[in-house]
CSV table of C-alpha atoms in Angstrom, one decimal:
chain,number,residue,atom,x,y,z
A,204,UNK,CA,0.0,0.0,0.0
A,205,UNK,CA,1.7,3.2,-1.3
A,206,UNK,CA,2.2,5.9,1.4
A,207,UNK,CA,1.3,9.3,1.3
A,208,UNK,CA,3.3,10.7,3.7
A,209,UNK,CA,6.4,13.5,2.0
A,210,UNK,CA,9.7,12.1,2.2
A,211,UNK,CA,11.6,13.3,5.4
A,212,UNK,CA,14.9,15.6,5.2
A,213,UNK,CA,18.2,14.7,6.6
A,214,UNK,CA,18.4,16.8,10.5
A,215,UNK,CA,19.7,20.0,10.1
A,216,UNK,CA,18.4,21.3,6.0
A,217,UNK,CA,16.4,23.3,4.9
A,218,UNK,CA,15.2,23.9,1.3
A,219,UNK,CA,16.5,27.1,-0.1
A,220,UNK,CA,13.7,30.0,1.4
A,221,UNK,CA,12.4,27.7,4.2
A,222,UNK,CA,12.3,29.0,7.6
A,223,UNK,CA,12.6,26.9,11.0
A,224,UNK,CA,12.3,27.7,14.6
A,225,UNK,CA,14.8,26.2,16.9
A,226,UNK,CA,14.6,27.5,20.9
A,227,UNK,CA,12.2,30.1,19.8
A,228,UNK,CA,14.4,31.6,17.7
A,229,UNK,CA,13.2,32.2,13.8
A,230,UNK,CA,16.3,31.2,11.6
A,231,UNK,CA,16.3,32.5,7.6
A,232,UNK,CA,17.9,29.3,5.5
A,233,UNK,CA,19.6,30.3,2.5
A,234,UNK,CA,21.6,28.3,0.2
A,235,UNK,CA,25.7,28.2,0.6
A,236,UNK,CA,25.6,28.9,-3.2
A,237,UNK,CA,24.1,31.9,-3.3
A,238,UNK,CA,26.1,33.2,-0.2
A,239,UNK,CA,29.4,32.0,-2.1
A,240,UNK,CA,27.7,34.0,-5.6
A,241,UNK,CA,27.4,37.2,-3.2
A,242,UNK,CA,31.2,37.0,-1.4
A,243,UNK,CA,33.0,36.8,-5.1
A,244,UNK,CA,30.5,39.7,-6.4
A,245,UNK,CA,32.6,41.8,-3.5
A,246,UNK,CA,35.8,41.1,-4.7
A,247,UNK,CA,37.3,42.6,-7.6
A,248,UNK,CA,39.4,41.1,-10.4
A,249,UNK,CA,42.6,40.2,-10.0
A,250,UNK,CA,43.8,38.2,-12.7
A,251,UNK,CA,44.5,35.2,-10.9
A,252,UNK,CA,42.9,32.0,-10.6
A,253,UNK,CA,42.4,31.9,-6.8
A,254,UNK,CA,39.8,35.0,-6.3
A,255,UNK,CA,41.4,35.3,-2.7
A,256,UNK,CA,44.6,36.9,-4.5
A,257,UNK,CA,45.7,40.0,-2.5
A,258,UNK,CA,42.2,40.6,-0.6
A,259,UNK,CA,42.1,42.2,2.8
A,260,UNK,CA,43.1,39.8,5.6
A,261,UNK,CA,44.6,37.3,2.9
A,262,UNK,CA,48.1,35.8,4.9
A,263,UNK,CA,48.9,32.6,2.4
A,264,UNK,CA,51.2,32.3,0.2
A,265,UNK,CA,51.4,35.0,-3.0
A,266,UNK,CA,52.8,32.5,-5.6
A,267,UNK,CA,49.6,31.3,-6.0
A,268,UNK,CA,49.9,30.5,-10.0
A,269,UNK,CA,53.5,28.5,-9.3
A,270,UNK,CA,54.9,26.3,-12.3
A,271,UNK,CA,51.4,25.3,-14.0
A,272,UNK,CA,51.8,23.8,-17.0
A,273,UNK,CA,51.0,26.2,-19.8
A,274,UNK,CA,49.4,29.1,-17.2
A,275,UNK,CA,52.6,31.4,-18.8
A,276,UNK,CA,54.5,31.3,-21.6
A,277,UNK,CA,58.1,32.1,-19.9
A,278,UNK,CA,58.8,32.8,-16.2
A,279,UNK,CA,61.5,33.5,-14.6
A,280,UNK,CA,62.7,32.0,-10.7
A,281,UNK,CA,65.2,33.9,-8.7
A,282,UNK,CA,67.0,33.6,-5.8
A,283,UNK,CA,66.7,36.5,-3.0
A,284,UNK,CA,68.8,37.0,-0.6
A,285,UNK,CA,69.5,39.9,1.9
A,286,UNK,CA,72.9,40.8,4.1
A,287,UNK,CA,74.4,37.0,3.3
A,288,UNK,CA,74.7,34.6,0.6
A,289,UNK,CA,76.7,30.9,0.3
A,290,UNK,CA,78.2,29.9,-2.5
A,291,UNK,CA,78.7,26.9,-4.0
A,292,UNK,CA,82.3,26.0,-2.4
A,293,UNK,CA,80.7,27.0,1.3
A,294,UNK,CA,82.3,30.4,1.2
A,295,UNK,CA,79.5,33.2,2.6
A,296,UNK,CA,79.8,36.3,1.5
A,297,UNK,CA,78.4,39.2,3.7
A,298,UNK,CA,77.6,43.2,3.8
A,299,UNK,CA,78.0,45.6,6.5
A,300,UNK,CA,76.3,48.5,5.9
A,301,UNK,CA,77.9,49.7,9.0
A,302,UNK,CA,81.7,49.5,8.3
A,303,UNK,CA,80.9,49.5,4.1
A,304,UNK,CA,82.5,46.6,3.7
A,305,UNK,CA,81.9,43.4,1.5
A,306,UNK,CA,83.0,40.4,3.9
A,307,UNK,CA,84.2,36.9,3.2
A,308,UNK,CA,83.6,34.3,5.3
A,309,UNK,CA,85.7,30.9,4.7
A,310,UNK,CA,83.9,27.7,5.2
A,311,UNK,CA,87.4,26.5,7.5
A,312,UNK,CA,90.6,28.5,9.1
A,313,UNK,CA,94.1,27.2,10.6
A,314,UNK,CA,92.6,26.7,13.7
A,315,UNK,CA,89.2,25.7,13.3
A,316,UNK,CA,87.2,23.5,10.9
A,317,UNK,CA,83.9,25.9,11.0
A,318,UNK,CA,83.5,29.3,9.5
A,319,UNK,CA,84.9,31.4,12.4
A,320,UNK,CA,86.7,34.5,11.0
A,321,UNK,CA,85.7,36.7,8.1
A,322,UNK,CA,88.2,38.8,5.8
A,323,UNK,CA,87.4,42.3,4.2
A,324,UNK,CA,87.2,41.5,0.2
A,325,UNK,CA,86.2,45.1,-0.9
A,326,UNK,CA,85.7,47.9,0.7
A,327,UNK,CA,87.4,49.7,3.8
A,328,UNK,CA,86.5,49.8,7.1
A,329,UNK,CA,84.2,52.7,8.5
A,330,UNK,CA,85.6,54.6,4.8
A,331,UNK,CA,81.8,55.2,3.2
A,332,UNK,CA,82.7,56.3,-0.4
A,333,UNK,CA,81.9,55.3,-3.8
A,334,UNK,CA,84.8,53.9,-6.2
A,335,UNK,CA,85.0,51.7,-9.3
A,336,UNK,CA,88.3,49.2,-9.5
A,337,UNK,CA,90.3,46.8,-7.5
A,338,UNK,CA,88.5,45.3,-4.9
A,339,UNK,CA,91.2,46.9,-2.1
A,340,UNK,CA,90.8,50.3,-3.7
A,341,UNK,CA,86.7,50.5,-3.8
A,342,UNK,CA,84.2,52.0,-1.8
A,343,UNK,CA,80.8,51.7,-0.5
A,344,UNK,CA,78.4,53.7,1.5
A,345,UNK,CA,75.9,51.4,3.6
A,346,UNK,CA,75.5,48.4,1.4
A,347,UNK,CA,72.6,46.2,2.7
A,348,UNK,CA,71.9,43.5,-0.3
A,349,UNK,CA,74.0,41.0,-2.3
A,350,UNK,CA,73.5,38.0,-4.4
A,351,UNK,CA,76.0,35.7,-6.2
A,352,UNK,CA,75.7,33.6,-9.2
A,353,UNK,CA,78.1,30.9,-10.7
A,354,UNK,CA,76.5,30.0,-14.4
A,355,UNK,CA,78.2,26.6,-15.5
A,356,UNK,CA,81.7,27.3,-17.2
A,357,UNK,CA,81.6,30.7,-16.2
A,358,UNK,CA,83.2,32.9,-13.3
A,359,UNK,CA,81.2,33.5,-10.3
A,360,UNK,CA,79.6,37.1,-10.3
A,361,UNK,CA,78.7,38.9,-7.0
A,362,UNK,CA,76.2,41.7,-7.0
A,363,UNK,CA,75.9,44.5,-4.3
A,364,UNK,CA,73.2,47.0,-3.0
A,365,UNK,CA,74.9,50.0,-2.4
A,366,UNK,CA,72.4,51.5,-0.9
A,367,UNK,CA,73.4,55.4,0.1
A,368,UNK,CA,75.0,55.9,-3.0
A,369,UNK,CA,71.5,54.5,-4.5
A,370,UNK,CA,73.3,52.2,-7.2
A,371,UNK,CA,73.8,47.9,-8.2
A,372,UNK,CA,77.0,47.3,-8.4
A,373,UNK,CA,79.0,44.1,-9.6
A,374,UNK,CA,81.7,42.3,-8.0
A,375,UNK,CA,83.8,39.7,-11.0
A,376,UNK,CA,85.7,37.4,-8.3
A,377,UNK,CA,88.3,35.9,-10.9
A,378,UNK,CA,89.3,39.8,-12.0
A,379,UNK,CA,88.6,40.7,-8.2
A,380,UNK,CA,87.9,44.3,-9.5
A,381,UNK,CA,84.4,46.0,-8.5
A,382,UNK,CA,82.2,47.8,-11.1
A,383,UNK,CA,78.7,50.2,-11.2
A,384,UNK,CA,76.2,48.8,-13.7
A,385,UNK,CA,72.8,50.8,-12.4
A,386,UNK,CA,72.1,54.0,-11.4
A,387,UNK,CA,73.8,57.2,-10.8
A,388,UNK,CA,76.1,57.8,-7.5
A,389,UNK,CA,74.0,59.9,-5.0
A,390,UNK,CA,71.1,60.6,-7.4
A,391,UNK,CA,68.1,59.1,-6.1
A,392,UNK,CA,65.2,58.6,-8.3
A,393,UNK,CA,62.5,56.8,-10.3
A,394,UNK,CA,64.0,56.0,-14.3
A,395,UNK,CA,64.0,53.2,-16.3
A,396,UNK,CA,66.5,53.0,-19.0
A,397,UNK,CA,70.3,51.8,-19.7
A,398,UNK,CA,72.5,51.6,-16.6
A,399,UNK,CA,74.0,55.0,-15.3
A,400,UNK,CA,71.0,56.5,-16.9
A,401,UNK,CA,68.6,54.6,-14.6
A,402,UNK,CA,67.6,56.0,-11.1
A,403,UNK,CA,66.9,54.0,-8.1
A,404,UNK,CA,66.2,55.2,-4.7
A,405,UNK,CA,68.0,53.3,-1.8
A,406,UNK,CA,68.3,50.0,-3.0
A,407,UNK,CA,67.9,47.5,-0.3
A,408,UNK,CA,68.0,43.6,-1.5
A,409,UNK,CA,68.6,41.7,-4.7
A,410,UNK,CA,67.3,38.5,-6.5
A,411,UNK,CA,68.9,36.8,-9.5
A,412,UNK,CA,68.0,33.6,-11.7
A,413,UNK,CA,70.6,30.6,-12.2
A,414,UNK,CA,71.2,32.0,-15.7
A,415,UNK,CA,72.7,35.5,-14.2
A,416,UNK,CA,70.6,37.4,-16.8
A,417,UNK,CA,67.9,38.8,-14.2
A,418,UNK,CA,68.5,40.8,-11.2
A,419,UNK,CA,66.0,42.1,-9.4
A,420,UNK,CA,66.3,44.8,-7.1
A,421,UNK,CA,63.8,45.9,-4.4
A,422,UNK,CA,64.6,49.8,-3.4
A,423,UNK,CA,62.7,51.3,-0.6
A,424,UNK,CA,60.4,53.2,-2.2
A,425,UNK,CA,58.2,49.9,-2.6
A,426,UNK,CA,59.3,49.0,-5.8
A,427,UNK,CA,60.7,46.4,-7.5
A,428,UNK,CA,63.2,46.8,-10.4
A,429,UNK,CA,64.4,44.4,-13.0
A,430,UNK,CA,67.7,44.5,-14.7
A,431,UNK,CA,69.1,43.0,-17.3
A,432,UNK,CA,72.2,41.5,-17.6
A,433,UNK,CA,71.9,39.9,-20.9
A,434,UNK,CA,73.4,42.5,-23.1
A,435,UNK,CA,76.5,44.8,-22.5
A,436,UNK,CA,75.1,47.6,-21.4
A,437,UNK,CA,72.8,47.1,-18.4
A,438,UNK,CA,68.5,47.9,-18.5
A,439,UNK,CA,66.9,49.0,-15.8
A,440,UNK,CA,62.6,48.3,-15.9
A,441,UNK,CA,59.6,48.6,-13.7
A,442,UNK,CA,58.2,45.3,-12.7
A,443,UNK,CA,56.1,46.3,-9.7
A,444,UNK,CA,55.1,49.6,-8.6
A,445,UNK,CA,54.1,49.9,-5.0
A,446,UNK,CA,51.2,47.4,-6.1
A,447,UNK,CA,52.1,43.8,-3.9
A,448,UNK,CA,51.4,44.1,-0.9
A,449,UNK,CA,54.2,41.5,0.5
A,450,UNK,CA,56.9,44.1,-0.1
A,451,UNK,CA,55.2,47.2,0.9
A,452,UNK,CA,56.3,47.4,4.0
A,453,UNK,CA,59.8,49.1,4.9
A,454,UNK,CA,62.5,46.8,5.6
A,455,UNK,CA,65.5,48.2,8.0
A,456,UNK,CA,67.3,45.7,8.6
A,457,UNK,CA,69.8,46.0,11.1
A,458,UNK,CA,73.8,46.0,10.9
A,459,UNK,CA,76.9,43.1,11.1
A,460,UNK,CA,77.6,42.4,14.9
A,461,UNK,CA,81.5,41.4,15.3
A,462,UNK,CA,81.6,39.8,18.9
């Protein structure tokens, strides 16, 4: 004998405009889709796949659209660093904005078999200054960013923030001589273009791919800068402008301790 009595609902739903009392209480149902359809209607396009990119509150990670097959045609990975950097034969290489020195750190000494004592490799000591040559003979004023890069088959290249004098400069460790491929010495600014003619504003901390074509500079005015290294004379370009919010805050970061 057929029943006539309406199927029963699972405890807890509610068909989409229903309405239920629970402890006196008059509870409006409304369906998670429609909820979901009014949470993306806030939020504004971003040009990523995951809508969340960059909205307020947001604290995961920002390489959201990592390595996905075919999602871009060429991208680039670099390595950041900040005040230190290791190389490949365990050396780390070090800048004191304090003293203006690029330091070198072994990976052993004579009495030890640690990394114990470091070694001034360009600059001098509490000397702030700007000069091109030797390593000995050259001059910095605050550094506070460096990166190295060793392609295969070719000598390793170190790269420097020199931040007070607002200029990228290049150290070539088998010629051990020091050299200034962006910006303009104590000329602060906002310029793209070829090398001295470029203006950066206290550059603080560089990033560079395997290849040693790309460096990327982040100066303090929130911006990151991209350089190329692939032709002979240096270009300096806008990437980001004050725009991602996981560098817009102003990074001091504090000075070499020698105990």
């Amino acid at each position: 004998k057929a029943s006539t009595r309406r199927p029963s609902r699972p405890p807890g739903r509610l068909a989409m405009g229903c309405r239920r009392r629970r402890h006196g209480h008059l509870l409006a149902a409304s369906s998670w889709a429609s909820l979901l359809w009014r949470a993306l209607a806030e939020i504004s396009e971003v040009g990523f796949q995951n809508p969340y990119y960059q909205v307020y509150g947001y604290f995961g990670s920002r390489v959201l659209e990592h390595n996905q097959t075919d999602r871009f045609k060429e991208y680039v990975e670099a390595t950041w660093t900040q005040h230190s950097v290791v190389d490949k034969a365990g050396r780390i290489w070090i800048v004191d904005r304090t003293y203006h020195q690029v330091l070198l750190v072994e990976p052993s000494g004579a009495a030890v078999n640690w990394p114990a004592y470091y070694i001034s490799y360009a600059g001098a000591r509490g000397r702030p200054g700007h000069f091109d040559g030797s390593r000995s003979q050259s001059r910095f004023d605050g550094p506070m960013g460096i990166v190295l890069c060793e392609p295969p088959g070719k000598t390793m290249m170190l790269y420097v923030a020199d931040t007070n004098n607002h200029v990228v400069r290049r150290l070539d460790y088998a010629a051990g001589r020091v050299s200034t491929i962006a910006g303009f010495v104590k000329r602060p600014g906002l310029r793209d273009g070829p090398s001295k003619y470029a203006r950066l504003n206290y550059p603080m901390s560089l990033g560079i791919d395997p290849s040693g074509r790309h460096l990327f500079v982040l100066d303090n005015s929130r911006r990151i800068r991209h350089i190329s290294l692939a032709e002979r004379v240096a270009e300096v370009r806008t990437l980001v402008d004050g725009a991602c919010r996981s560098v817009s805050r102003w990074t001091v970061p504090g000075p070499v301790t020698t105990r």
